[in-house]
JSON list of N, CA and C in Angstrom, two decimals:
[
{"chain": "N", "resi": 1, "resn": "UNK", "atom": "N", "xyz": [1.54, -12.93, 4.78]},
{"chain": "N", "resi": 1, "resn": "UNK", "atom": "CA", "xyz": [2.33, -11.92, 4.10]},
{"chain": "N", "resi": 1, "resn": "UNK", "atom": "C", "xyz": [2.25, -10.62, 4.88]},
{"chain": "N", "resi": 2, "resn": "UNK", "atom": "N", "xyz": [3.36, -9.93, 4.96]},
{"chain": "N", "resi": 2, "resn": "UNK", "atom": "CA", "xyz": [3.40, -8.67, 5.70]},
{"chain": "N", "resi": 2, "resn": "UNK", "atom": "C", "xyz": [2.82, -7.52, 4.88]},
{"chain": "N", "resi": 3, "resn": "UNK", "atom": "N", "xyz": [2.39, -6.48, 5.59]},
{"chain": "N", "resi": 3, "resn": "UNK", "atom": "CA", "xyz": [1.79, -5.33, 4.94]},
{"chain": "N", "resi": 3, "resn": "UNK", "atom": "C", "xyz": [2.74, -4.69, 3.93]},
{"chain": "N", "resi": 4, "resn": "UNK", "atom": "N", "xyz": [4.02, -4.63, 4.25]},
{"chain": "N", "resi": 4, "resn": "UNK", "atom": "CA", "xyz": [4.99, -3.99, 3.34]},
{"chain": "N", "resi": 4, "resn": "UNK", "atom": "C", "xyz": [5.04, -4.74, 2.01]},
{"chain": "N", "resi": 5, "resn": "UNK", "atom": "N", "xyz": [4.97, -6.06, 2.05]},
{"chain": "N", "resi": 5, "resn": "UNK", "atom": "CA", "xyz": [4.99, -6.86, 0.82]},
{"chain": "N", "resi": 5, "resn": "UNK", "atom": "C", "xyz": [3.69, -6.70, 0.05]},
{"chain": "N", "resi": 6, "resn": "UNK", "atom": "N", "xyz": [2.57, -6.65, 0.77]},
{"chain": "N", "resi": 6, "resn": "UNK", "atom": "CA", "xyz": [1.27, -6.44, 0.12]},
{"chain": "N", "resi": 6, "resn": "UNK", "atom": "C", "xyz": [1.25, -5.10, -0.61]},
{"chain": "N", "resi": 7, "resn": "UNK", "atom": "N", "xyz": [1.78, -4.09, 0.05]},
{"chain": "N", "resi": 7, "resn": "UNK", "atom": "CA", "xyz": [1.80, -2.74, -0.52]},
{"chain": "N", "resi": 7, "resn": "UNK", "atom": "C", "xyz": [2.64, -2.72, -1.80]},
{"chain": "N", "resi": 8, "resn": "UNK", "atom": "N", "xyz": [3.83, -3.26, -1.74]},
{"chain": "N", "resi": 8, "resn": "UNK", "atom": "CA", "xyz": [4.71, -3.28, -2.91]},
{"chain": "N", "resi": 8, "resn": "UNK", "atom": "C", "xyz": [4.08, -4.05, -4.07]},
{"chain": "N", "resi": 9, "resn": "UNK", "atom": "N", "xyz": [3.53, -5.21, -3.75]},
{"chain": "N", "resi": 9, "resn": "UNK", "atom": "CA", "xyz": [2.98, -6.06, -4.79]},
{"chain": "N", "resi": 9, "resn": "UNK", "atom": "C", "xyz": [1.74, -5.42, -5.43]},
{"chain": "N", "resi": 10, "resn": "UNK", "atom": "N", "xyz": [0.87, -4.84, -4.61]},
{"chain": "N", "resi": 10, "resn": "UNK", "atom": "CA", "xyz": [-0.33, -4.19, -5.14]},
{"chain": "N", "resi": 10, "resn": "UNK", "atom": "C", "xyz": [0.05, -2.99, -6.00]},
{"chain": "N", "resi": 11, "resn": "UNK", "atom": "N", "xyz": [1.02, -2.21, -5.55]},
{"chain": "N", "resi": 11, "resn": "UNK", "atom": "CA", "xyz": [1.45, -1.03, -6.30]},
{"chain": "N", "resi": 11, "resn": "UNK", "atom": "C", "xyz": [2.08, -1.42, -7.63]},
{"chain": "N", "resi": 12, "resn": "UNK", "atom": "N", "xyz": [2.89, -2.46, -7.63]},
{"chain": "N", "resi": 12, "resn": "UNK", "atom": "CA", "xyz": [3.52, -2.91, -8.87]},
{"chain": "N", "resi": 12, "resn": "UNK", "atom": "C", "xyz": [2.49, -3.49, -9.82]},
{"chain": "N", "resi": 13, "resn": "UNK", "atom": "N", "xyz": [1.49, -4.19, -9.30]},
{"chain": "N", "resi": 13, "resn": "UNK", "atom": "CA", "xyz": [0.42, -4.75, -10.13]},
{"chain": "N", "resi": 13, "resn": "UNK", "atom": "C", "xyz": [-0.33, -3.62, -10.84]},
{"chain": "N", "resi": 14, "resn": "UNK", "atom": "N", "xyz": [-0.55, -2.54, -10.11]},
{"chain": "N", "resi": 14, "resn": "UNK", "atom": "CA", "xyz": [-1.28, -1.39, -10.67]},
{"chain": "N", "resi": 14, "resn": "UNK", "atom": "C", "xyz": [-0.38, -0.48, -11.49]},
{"chain": "N", "resi": 15, "resn": "UNK", "atom": "N", "xyz": [0.93, -0.80, -11.54]},
{"chain": "N", "resi": 15, "resn": "UNK", "atom": "CA", "xyz": [1.92, -0.01, -12.28]},
{"chain": "N", "resi": 15, "resn": "UNK", "atom": "C", "xyz": [1.89, 1.46, -11.87]},
{"chain": "N", "resi": 16, "resn": "UNK", "atom": "N", "xyz": [1.98, 1.67, -10.56]},
{"chain": "N", "resi": 16, "resn": "UNK", "atom": "CA", "xyz": [1.93, 3.02, -10.01]},
{"chain": "N", "resi": 16, "resn": "UNK", "atom": "C", "xyz": [3.19, 3.35, -9.24]},
{"chain": "N", "resi": 17, "resn": "UNK", "atom": "N", "xyz": [3.51, 4.62, -9.24]},
{"chain": "N", "resi": 17, "resn": "UNK", "atom": "CA", "xyz": [4.61, 5.10, -8.39]},
{"chain": "N", "resi": 17, "resn": "UNK", "atom": "C", "xyz": [4.09, 5.16, -6.96]},
{"chain": "N", "resi": 18, "resn": "UNK", "atom": "N", "xyz": [4.99, 5.37, -6.03]},
{"chain": "N", "resi": 18, "resn": "UNK", "atom": "CA", "xyz": [4.56, 5.51, -4.63]},
{"chain": "N", "resi": 18, "resn": "UNK", "atom": "C", "xyz": [3.62, 6.70, -4.48]},
{"chain": "N", "resi": 19, "resn": "UNK", "atom": "N", "xyz": [3.90, 7.79, -5.18]},
{"chain": "N", "resi": 19, "resn": "UNK", "atom": "CA", "xyz": [3.06, 8.99, -5.08]},
{"chain": "N", "resi": 19, "resn": "UNK", "atom": "C", "xyz": [1.66, 8.73, -5.64]},
{"chain": "N", "resi": 20, "resn": "UNK", "atom": "N", "xyz": [1.58, 8.01, -6.76]},
{"chain": "N", "resi": 20, "resn": "UNK", "atom": "CA", "xyz": [0.27, 7.70, -7.34]},
{"chain": "N", "resi": 20, "resn": "UNK", "atom": "C", "xyz": [-0.52, 6.77, -6.43]},
{"chain": "N", "resi": 21, "resn": "UNK", "atom": "N", "xyz": [0.14, 5.76, -5.90]},
{"chain": "N", "resi": 21, "resn": "UNK", "atom": "CA", "xyz": [-0.52, 4.81, -5.00]},
{"chain": "N", "resi": 21, "resn": "UNK", "atom": "C", "xyz": [-0.99, 5.53, -3.73]},
{"chain": "N", "resi": 22, "resn": "UNK", "atom": "N", "xyz": [-0.19, 6.48, -3.27]},
{"chain": "N", "resi": 22, "resn": "UNK", "atom": "CA", "xyz": [-0.55, 7.24, -2.07]},
{"chain": "N", "resi": 22, "resn": "UNK", "atom": "C", "xyz": [-1.87, 7.96, -2.26]},
{"chain": "N", "resi": 23, "resn": "UNK", "atom": "N", "xyz": [-2.10, 8.52, -3.44]},
{"chain": "N", "resi": 23, "resn": "UNK", "atom": "CA", "xyz": [-3.36, 9.22, -3.71]},
{"chain": "N", "resi": 23, "resn": "UNK", "atom": "C", "xyz": [-4.55, 8.27, -3.62]},
{"chain": "N", "resi": 24, "resn": "UNK", "atom": "N", "xyz": [-4.35, 7.05, -4.08]},
{"chain": "N", "resi": 24, "resn": "UNK", "atom": "CA", "xyz": [-5.43, 6.05, -4.06]},
{"chain": "N", "resi": 24, "resn": "UNK", "atom": "C", "xyz": [-5.86, 5.73, -2.63]},
{"chain": "N", "resi": 25, "resn": "UNK", "atom": "N", "xyz": [-4.89, 5.63, -1.72]},
{"chain": "N", "resi": 25, "resn": "UNK", "atom": "CA", "xyz": [-5.24, 5.28, -0.34]},
{"chain": "N", "resi": 25, "resn": "UNK", "atom": "C", "xyz": [-5.30, 6.50, 0.58]},
{"chain": "N", "resi": 26, "resn": "UNK", "atom": "N", "xyz": [-5.29, 7.70, -0.04]},
{"chain": "N", "resi": 26, "resn": "UNK", "atom": "CA", "xyz": [-5.39, 8.97, 0.70]},
{"chain": "N", "resi": 26, "resn": "UNK", "atom": "C", "xyz": [-4.25, 9.12, 1.71]},
{"chain": "N", "resi": 27, "resn": "UNK", "atom": "N", "xyz": [-3.06, 9.05, 1.18]},
{"chain": "N", "resi": 27, "resn": "UNK", "atom": "CA", "xyz": [-1.85, 9.16, 1.97]},
{"chain": "N", "resi": 27, "resn": "UNK", "atom": "C", "xyz": [-0.86, 10.06, 1.23]},
{"chain": "N", "resi": 28, "resn": "UNK", "atom": "N", "xyz": [0.42, 9.88, 1.51]},
{"chain": "N", "resi": 28, "resn": "UNK", "atom": "CA", "xyz": [1.44, 10.61, 0.76]},
{"chain": "N", "resi": 28, "resn": "UNK", "atom": "C", "xyz": [2.60, 9.67, 0.45]},
{"chain": "N", "resi": 29, "resn": "UNK", "atom": "N", "xyz": [3.47, 10.10, -0.44]},
{"chain": "N", "resi": 29, "resn": "UNK", "atom": "CA", "xyz": [4.57, 9.24, -0.91]},
{"chain": "N", "resi": 29, "resn": "UNK", "atom": "C", "xyz": [5.48, 8.82, 0.23]},
{"chain": "N", "resi": 30, "resn": "UNK", "atom": "N", "xyz": [5.73, 9.72, 1.16]},
{"chain": "N", "resi": 30, "resn": "UNK", "atom": "CA", "xyz": [6.62, 9.39, 2.28]},
{"chain": "N", "resi": 30, "resn": "UNK", "atom": "C", "xyz": [6.05, 8.25, 3.11]},
{"chain": "N", "resi": 31, "resn": "UNK", "atom": "N", "xyz": [4.76, 8.29, 3.37]},
{"chain": "N", "resi": 31, "resn": "UNK", "atom": "CA", "xyz": [4.16, 7.22, 4.17]},
{"chain": "N", "resi": 31, "resn": "UNK", "atom": "C", "xyz": [4.20, 5.89, 3.43]},
{"chain": "N", "resi": 32, "resn": "UNK", "atom": "N", "xyz": [3.99, 5.91, 2.11]},
{"chain": "N", "resi": 32, "resn": "UNK", "atom": "CA", "xyz": [4.08, 4.67, 1.33]},
{"chain": "N", "resi": 32, "resn": "UNK", "atom": "C", "xyz": [5.50, 4.12, 1.42]},
{"chain": "N", "resi": 33, "resn": "UNK", "atom": "N", "xyz": [6.48, 4.98, 1.32]},
{"chain": "N", "resi": 33, "resn": "UNK", "atom": "CA", "xyz": [7.87, 4.55, 1.46]},
{"chain": "N", "resi": 33, "resn": "UNK", "atom": "C", "xyz": [8.11, 3.91, 2.82]},
{"chain": "N", "resi": 34, "resn": "UNK", "atom": "N", "xyz": [7.59, 4.53, 3.87]},
{"chain": "N", "resi": 34, "resn": "UNK", "atom": "CA", "xyz": [7.73, 3.98, 5.22]},
{"chain": "N", "resi": 34, "resn": "UNK", "atom": "C", "xyz": [7.05, 2.62, 5.33]},
{"chain": "N", "resi": 35, "resn": "UNK", "atom": "N", "xyz": [5.84, 2.51, 4.78]},
{"chain": "N", "resi": 35, "resn": "UNK", "atom": "CA", "xyz": [5.09, 1.24, 4.83]},
{"chain": "N", "resi": 35, "resn": "UNK", "atom": "C", "xyz": [5.90, 0.15, 4.13]},
{"chain": "N", "resi": 36, "resn": "UNK", "atom": "N", "xyz": [6.46, 0.48, 2.97]},
{"chain": "N", "resi": 36, "resn": "UNK", "atom": "CA", "xyz": [7.22, -0.51, 2.20]},
{"chain": "N", "resi": 36, "resn": "UNK", "atom": "C", "xyz": [8.54, -0.88, 2.87]},
{"chain": "N", "resi": 37, "resn": "UNK", "atom": "N", "xyz": [8.95, -0.12, 3.87]},
{"chain": "N", "resi": 37, "resn": "UNK", "atom": "CA", "xyz": [10.14, -0.46, 4.64]},
{"chain": "N", "resi": 37, "resn": "UNK", "atom": "C", "xyz": [9.78, -1.12, 5.97]},
{"chain": "N", "resi": 38, "resn": "UNK", "atom": "N", "xyz": [8.47, -1.33, 6.21]},
{"chain": "N", "resi": 38, "resn": "UNK", "atom": "CA", "xyz": [8.08, -2.10, 7.38]},
{"chain": "N", "resi": 38, "resn": "UNK", "atom": "C", "xyz": [7.32, -1.35, 8.46]},
{"chain": "N", "resi": 39, "resn": "UNK", "atom": "N", "xyz": [7.14, -0.05, 8.30]},
{"chain": "N", "resi": 39, "resn": "UNK", "atom": "CA", "xyz": [6.38, 0.69, 9.29]},
{"chain": "N", "resi": 39, "resn": "UNK", "atom": "C", "xyz": [4.89, 0.46, 9.08]},
{"chain": "N", "resi": 40, "resn": "UNK", "atom": "N", "xyz": [4.14, 0.46, 10.16]},
{"chain": "N", "resi": 40, "resn": "UNK", "atom": "CA", "xyz": [2.70, 0.25, 10.10]},
{"chain": "N", "resi": 40, "resn": "UNK", "atom": "C", "xyz": [2.01, 1.59, 10.34]},
{"chain": "N", "resi": 41, "resn": "UNK", "atom": "N", "xyz": [1.13, 2.02, 9.41]},
{"chain": "N", "resi": 41, "resn": "UNK", "atom": "CA", "xyz": [0.44, 3.30, 9.62]},
{"chain": "N", "resi": 41, "resn": "UNK", "atom": "C", "xyz": [-0.54, 3.22, 10.79]},
{"chain": "N", "resi": 42, "resn": "UNK", "atom": "N", "xyz": [-0.73, 4.35, 11.46]},
{"chain": "N", "resi": 42, "resn": "UNK", "atom": "CA", "xyz": [-1.66, 4.39, 12.59]},
{"chain": "N", "resi": 42, "resn": "UNK", "atom": "C", "xyz": [-3.12, 4.32, 12.13]},
{"chain": "N", "resi": 43, "resn": "UNK", "atom": "N", "xyz": [-3.40, 4.80, 10.95]},
{"chain": "N", "resi": 43, "resn": "UNK", "atom": "CA", "xyz": [-4.76, 4.84, 10.43]},
{"chain": "N", "resi": 43, "resn": "UNK", "atom": "C", "xyz": [-5.15, 3.46, 9.89]},
{"chain": "N", "resi": 44, "resn": "UNK", "atom": "N", "xyz": [-6.06, 2.81, 10.56]},
{"chain": "N", "resi": 44, "resn": "UNK", "atom": "CA", "xyz": [-6.50, 1.46, 10.17]},
{"chain": "N", "resi": 44, "resn": "UNK", "atom": "C", "xyz": [-7.15, 1.43, 8.79]},
{"chain": "N", "resi": 45, "resn": "UNK", "atom": "N", "xyz": [-7.74, 2.56, 8.39]},
{"chain": "N", "resi": 45, "resn": "UNK", "atom": "CA", "xyz": [-8.39, 2.60, 7.07]},
{"chain": "N", "resi": 45, "resn": "UNK", "atom": "C", "xyz": [-7.37, 2.43, 5.95]},
{"chain": "N", "resi": 46, "resn": "UNK", "atom": "N", "xyz": [-6.18, 2.98, 6.13]},
{"chain": "N", "resi": 46, "resn": "UNK", "atom": "CA", "xyz": [-5.12, 2.84, 5.12]},
{"chain": "N", "resi": 46, "resn": "UNK", "atom": "C", "xyz": [-4.67, 1.39, 5.03]},
{"chain": "N", "resi": 47, "resn": "UNK", "atom": "N", "xyz": [-4.56, 0.74, 6.17]},
{"chain": "N", "resi": 47, "resn": "UNK", "atom": "CA", "xyz": [-4.17, -0.68, 6.20]},
{"chain": "N", "resi": 47, "resn": "UNK", "atom": "C", "xyz": [-5.22, -1.51, 5.46]},
{"chain": "N", "resi": 48, "resn": "UNK", "atom": "N", "xyz": [-6.48, -1.26, 5.74]},
{"chain": "N", "resi": 48, "resn": "UNK", "atom": "CA", "xyz": [-7.56, -2.01, 5.08]},
{"chain": "N", "resi": 48, "resn": "UNK", "atom": "C", "xyz": [-7.59, -1.75, 3.58]},
{"chain": "N", "resi": 49, "resn": "UNK", "atom": "N", "xyz": [-7.33, -0.51, 3.16]},
{"chain": "N", "resi": 49, "resn": "UNK", "atom": "CA", "xyz": [-7.32, -0.22, 1.72]},
{"chain": "N", "resi": 49, "resn": "UNK", "atom": "C", "xyz": [-6.20, -0.97, 1.03]},
{"chain": "N", "resi": 50, "resn": "UNK", "atom": "N", "xyz": [-5.03, -1.01, 1.65]},
{"chain": "N", "resi": 50, "resn": "UNK", "atom": "CA", "xyz": [-3.90, -1.73, 1.05]},
{"chain": "N", "resi": 50, "resn": "UNK", "atom": "C", "xyz": [-4.24, -3.21, 0.93]},
{"chain": "N", "resi": 51, "resn": "UNK", "atom": "N", "xyz": [-4.81, -3.79, 2.00]},
{"chain": "N", "resi": 51, "resn": "UNK", "atom": "CA", "xyz": [-5.17, -5.21, 1.98]},
{"chain": "N", "resi": 51, "resn": "UNK", "atom": "C", "xyz": [-6.23, -5.49, 0.92]},
{"chain": "N", "resi": 52, "resn": "UNK", "atom": "N", "xyz": [-7.21, -4.60, 0.77]},
{"chain": "N", "resi": 52, "resn": "UNK", "atom": "CA", "xyz": [-8.26, -4.78, -0.21]},
{"chain": "N", "resi": 52, "resn": "UNK", "atom": "C", "xyz": [-7.69, -4.74, -1.63]},
{"chain": "N", "resi": 53, "resn": "UNK", "atom": "N", "xyz": [-6.84, -3.75, -1.89]},
{"chain": "N", "resi": 53, "resn": "UNK", "atom": "CA", "xyz": [-6.22, -3.64, -3.22]},
{"chain": "N", "resi": 53, "resn": "UNK", "atom": "C", "xyz": [-5.34, -4.86, -3.49]},
{"chain": "N", "resi": 54, "resn": "UNK", "atom": "N", "xyz": [-4.62, -5.31, -2.48]},
{"chain": "N", "resi": 54, "resn": "UNK", "atom": "CA", "xyz": [-3.77, -6.50, -2.65]},
{"chain": "N", "resi": 54, "resn": "UNK", "atom": "C", "xyz": [-4.62, -7.72, -3.00]},
{"chain": "N", "resi": 55, "resn": "UNK", "atom": "N", "xyz": [-5.70, -7.94, -2.26]},
{"chain": "N", "resi": 55, "resn": "UNK", "atom": "CA", "xyz": [-6.58, -9.09, -2.53]},
{"chain": "N", "resi": 55, "resn": "UNK", "atom": "C", "xyz": [-7.14, -9.02, -3.95]},
{"chain": "N", "resi": 56, "resn": "UNK", "atom": "N", "xyz": [-7.52, -7.82, -4.37]},
{"chain": "N", "resi": 56, "resn": "UNK", "atom": "CA", "xyz": [-8.05, -7.62, -5.71]},
{"chain": "N", "resi": 56, "resn": "UNK", "atom": "C", "xyz": [-6.98, -7.93, -6.76]},
{"chain": "N", "resi": 57, "resn": "UNK", "atom": "N", "xyz": [-5.73, -7.56, -6.47]},
{"chain": "N", "resi": 57, "resn": "UNK", "atom": "CA", "xyz": [-4.66, -7.73, -7.45]},
{"chain": "N", "resi": 57, "resn": "UNK", "atom": "C", "xyz": [-4.20, -9.17, -7.62]},
{"chain": "N", "resi": 58, "resn": "UNK", "atom": "N", "xyz": [-4.40, -10.01, -6.60]},
{"chain": "N", "resi": 58, "resn": "UNK", "atom": "CA", "xyz": [-3.93, -11.39, -6.72]},
{"chain": "N", "resi": 58, "resn": "UNK", "atom": "C", "xyz": [-5.02, -12.34, -7.23]},
{"chain": "N", "resi": 59, "resn": "UNK", "atom": "N", "xyz": [-6.22, -11.86, -7.33]},
{"chain": "N", "resi": 59, "resn": "UNK", "atom": "CA", "xyz": [-7.32, -12.73, -7.82]},
{"chain": "N", "resi": 59, "resn": "UNK", "atom": "C", "xyz": [-7.35, -12.81, -9.31]}
]
């Protein structure tokens, strides 16, 4: 699964807006929008946080 799909699915599971989800991963709404459209953030920590939240949400 691609990062953009993980991000969308994790955010929807948590019932959060892009801005709320951005605060959780220490980002901003614009970057979440970019990620959900397929862009990959340069900060590896953000990628790992999204993957961790996604794994938690599907278990």
